[in-house]
mmCIF file of C-alpha atoms in Angstrom:
data_model
loop_
_atom_site.group_PDB
_atom_site.id
_atom_site.type_symbol
_atom_site.label_atom_id
_atom_site.label_comp_id
_atom_site.label_asym_id
_atom_site.label_seq_id
_atom_site.Cartn_x
_atom_site.Cartn_y
_atom_site.Cartn_z
ATOM 1 C CA MET A 9 -0.003 -0.203 0.166
ATOM 2 C CA GLU A 10 1.247 3.307 -1.151
ATOM 3 C CA GLU A 11 1.524 6.189 1.551
ATOM 4 C CA ARG A 12 0.852 9.751 0.463
ATOM 5 C CA ALA A 13 2.901 12.308 2.681
ATOM 6 C CA GLY A 14 0.525 14.924 3.986
ATOM 7 C CA LEU A 15 -2.887 14.640 6.489
ATOM 8 C CA GLN A 16 -4.535 11.968 7.180
ATOM 9 C CA PRO A 17 -8.427 12.176 6.798
ATOM 10 C CA SER A 18 -8.836 11.251 10.899
ATOM 11 C CA GLU A 19 -5.452 13.895 11.219
ATOM 12 C CA GLN A 20 -6.448 17.245 11.959
ATOM 13 C CA PRO A 21 -4.286 20.218 11.308
ATOM 14 C CA HIS A 22 -2.941 22.163 14.496
ATOM 15 C CA PRO A 23 -1.447 25.596 14.445
ATOM 16 C CA ASN A 24 1.721 25.736 16.841
ATOM 17 C CA HIS A 25 2.596 28.895 18.497
ATOM 18 C CA PRO A 26 5.256 27.928 20.980
ATOM 19 C CA GLY A 27 5.582 31.557 22.445
ATOM 20 C CA LEU A 28 1.794 31.916 23.262
ATOM 21 C CA VAL A 29 1.987 28.361 24.855
ATOM 22 C CA LYS A 30 4.938 29.457 26.516
ATOM 23 C CA PHE A 31 3.326 31.849 28.494
ATOM 24 C CA ALA A 32 -0.220 30.383 28.812
ATOM 25 C CA ARG A 33 0.451 28.345 32.363
ATOM 26 C CA PRO A 34 2.354 31.072 34.220
ATOM 27 C CA ALA A 35 -0.297 33.385 32.794
ATOM 28 C CA LEU A 36 -3.273 30.848 34.485
ATOM 29 C CA ILE A 37 -1.218 29.992 37.563
ATOM 30 C CA ALA A 38 -0.553 33.622 38.159
ATOM 31 C CA GLY A 39 -3.787 34.779 37.147
ATOM 32 C CA ALA A 40 -5.656 32.201 39.577
ATOM 33 C CA ALA A 41 -3.637 33.324 42.319
ATOM 34 C CA VAL A 42 -3.663 37.095 42.015
ATOM 35 C CA ALA A 43 -7.971 36.543 41.404
ATOM 36 C CA VAL A 44 -7.732 34.444 45.210
ATOM 37 C CA VAL A 45 -5.932 37.379 46.807
ATOM 38 C CA CYS A 46 -8.454 39.662 45.138
ATOM 39 C CA THR A 47 -11.335 38.061 46.965
ATOM 40 C CA ALA A 48 -9.680 37.899 50.038
ATOM 41 C CA LEU A 49 -9.316 41.434 49.654
ATOM 42 C CA LEU A 50 -12.238 42.520 48.795
ATOM 43 C CA VAL A 51 -13.650 40.603 51.312
ATOM 44 C CA ILE A 52 -11.745 41.996 54.337
ATOM 45 C CA ILE A 53 -12.794 45.738 52.821
ATOM 46 C CA PHE A 54 -16.187 44.685 52.741
ATOM 47 C CA PHE A 55 -15.886 43.900 56.385
ATOM 48 C CA LEU A 56 -14.119 46.908 57.527
ATOM 49 C CA ASP A 57 -16.712 48.888 55.811
ATOM 50 C CA THR A 58 -19.069 47.033 57.924
ATOM 51 C CA PHE A 59 -17.447 47.120 60.812
ATOM 52 C CA ASN A 60 -16.847 51.152 60.547
ATOM 53 C CA ALA A 61 -20.503 51.530 59.925
ATOM 54 C CA THR A 62 -21.574 50.077 62.963
ATOM 55 C CA VAL A 63 -18.903 51.648 64.619
ATOM 56 C CA TYR A 64 -20.738 54.894 63.938
ATOM 57 C CA SER A 65 -23.704 53.800 64.086
ATOM 58 C CA VAL A 66 -23.570 53.318 67.712
ATOM 59 C CA GLY A 67 -23.659 56.567 68.494
ATOM 60 C CA GLY A 68 -26.814 57.414 67.192
ATOM 61 C CA LYS A 69 -25.666 58.768 63.790
ATOM 62 C CA ASN A 70 -26.627 56.740 60.311
ATOM 63 C CA ILE A 71 -23.990 56.231 58.003
ATOM 64 C CA GLN A 72 -25.905 57.532 54.593
ATOM 65 C CA ASP A 73 -26.344 61.067 56.293
ATOM 66 C CA ALA A 74 -24.746 64.140 53.924
ATOM 67 C CA THR A 75 -22.249 65.010 56.361
ATOM 68 C CA ASP A 76 -18.882 64.820 56.167
ATOM 69 C CA GLU A 77 -17.503 62.361 58.555
ATOM 70 C CA ALA A 78 -19.895 60.217 57.496
ATOM 71 C CA ARG A 79 -19.492 60.853 53.673
ATOM 72 C CA GLU A 80 -15.340 60.120 54.798
ATOM 73 C CA ILE A 81 -16.606 56.965 56.071
ATOM 74 C CA ARG A 82 -18.127 56.029 53.385
ATOM 75 C CA ASP A 83 -14.994 56.383 50.995
ATOM 76 C CA LEU A 84 -12.058 55.690 52.998
ATOM 77 C CA TYR A 85 -11.702 52.092 51.548
ATOM 78 C CA ALA A 86 -12.768 53.335 47.625
ATOM 79 C CA GLY A 87 -9.568 53.153 46.240
ATOM 80 C CA ALA A 88 -8.268 49.898 47.491
ATOM 81 C CA ARG A 89 -12.024 48.460 46.645
ATOM 82 C CA LEU A 90 -11.708 50.064 42.727
ATOM 83 C CA GLY A 91 -8.264 48.655 42.644
ATOM 84 C CA GLY A 92 -9.089 45.143 44.203
ATOM 85 C CA ILE A 93 -12.116 44.823 41.344
ATOM 86 C CA ILE A 94 -9.900 46.383 38.644
ATOM 87 C CA LEU A 95 -7.157 43.703 39.376
ATOM 88 C CA LEU A 96 -9.648 40.752 39.784
ATOM 89 C CA VAL A 97 -11.131 40.956 36.870
ATOM 90 C CA VAL A 98 -7.999 41.298 34.666
ATOM 91 C CA SER A 99 -6.381 38.349 36.590
ATOM 92 C CA LEU A 100 -9.867 36.610 35.240
ATOM 93 C CA LEU A 101 -9.187 37.448 32.276
ATOM 94 C CA ALA A 102 -5.311 36.567 31.860
ATOM 95 C CA ALA A 103 -6.285 33.265 33.731
ATOM 96 C CA ALA A 104 -9.349 32.442 31.322
ATOM 97 C CA ALA A 105 -6.871 33.008 28.215
ATOM 98 C CA GLY A 106 -4.117 30.955 29.350
ATOM 99 C CA ALA A 107 -6.313 28.015 29.953
ATOM 100 C CA VAL A 108 -8.007 28.640 26.818
ATOM 101 C CA ILE A 109 -4.992 28.495 25.452
ATOM 102 C CA LEU A 110 -4.273 25.472 27.105
ATOM 103 C CA TYR A 111 -6.996 23.772 26.107
ATOM 104 C CA LEU A 112 -6.794 24.569 22.517
ATOM 105 C CA GLN A 113 -3.304 23.325 22.110
ATOM 106 C CA ARG A 114 -3.514 20.191 24.915
ATOM 107 C CA GLY A 115 -2.694 17.703 21.754
ATOM 108 C CA ASN A 116 0.601 19.708 20.348
ATOM 109 C CA ALA A 117 2.911 19.060 23.616
ATOM 110 C CA VAL A 118 5.988 20.059 22.518
ATOM 111 C CA ASP A 119 8.804 18.711 25.042
ATOM 112 C CA GLU A 120 11.446 21.274 23.490
ATOM 113 C CA GLY A 121 14.247 20.730 26.479
ATOM 114 C CA ASN A 122 14.124 16.656 26.058
ATOM 115 C CA GLU A 123 15.466 16.368 22.500
ATOM 116 C CA GLY A 124 17.719 13.294 22.052
ATOM 117 C CA ASP A 125 17.437 12.220 25.823
ATOM 118 C CA GLU A 126 16.212 8.466 26.124
ATOM 119 C CA ASP A 127 13.117 7.330 28.183
ATOM 120 C CA VAL A 128 14.537 5.944 31.897
ATOM 121 C CA ASP A 129 12.705 3.414 33.523
ATOM 122 C CA PHE A 130 12.456 2.173 36.849
ATOM 123 C CA ASP A 131 14.729 -1.319 36.488
ATOM 124 C CA ASP A 132 17.304 1.226 34.739
ATOM 125 C CA LEU A 133 17.184 3.292 37.222
ATOM 126 C CA ALA A 134 17.417 0.794 40.019
ATOM 127 C CA GLY A 135 20.706 -1.069 38.002
ATOM 128 C CA ARG A 136 18.548 -4.062 37.432
#
């Protein structure tokens, strides 16, 4: 039977983008780690806001009042909250992009560091 060059009908062409795949795993890991940290930061800020509002209202004052003191307490963590939300969204996008790239390239594993190396099993290592 004659062999033909090229793709067989069952083979799918896979674009090979080693540059993207090289950064996909670190982007996935870093994005997930930063997302966890940002989520923890936002939870802490929520509890601090709640605590400040509770302490402020113990004296019979309302945190929703139009006074300067109430406004300062409401806006105390506004910058950290906004920065946490922006960083959370960016890290989730980076993690999602890394996951998509790894998913699309899952069948194209290229191990560039082990070219020319031979497989070694346990018996070879144990000297048997």
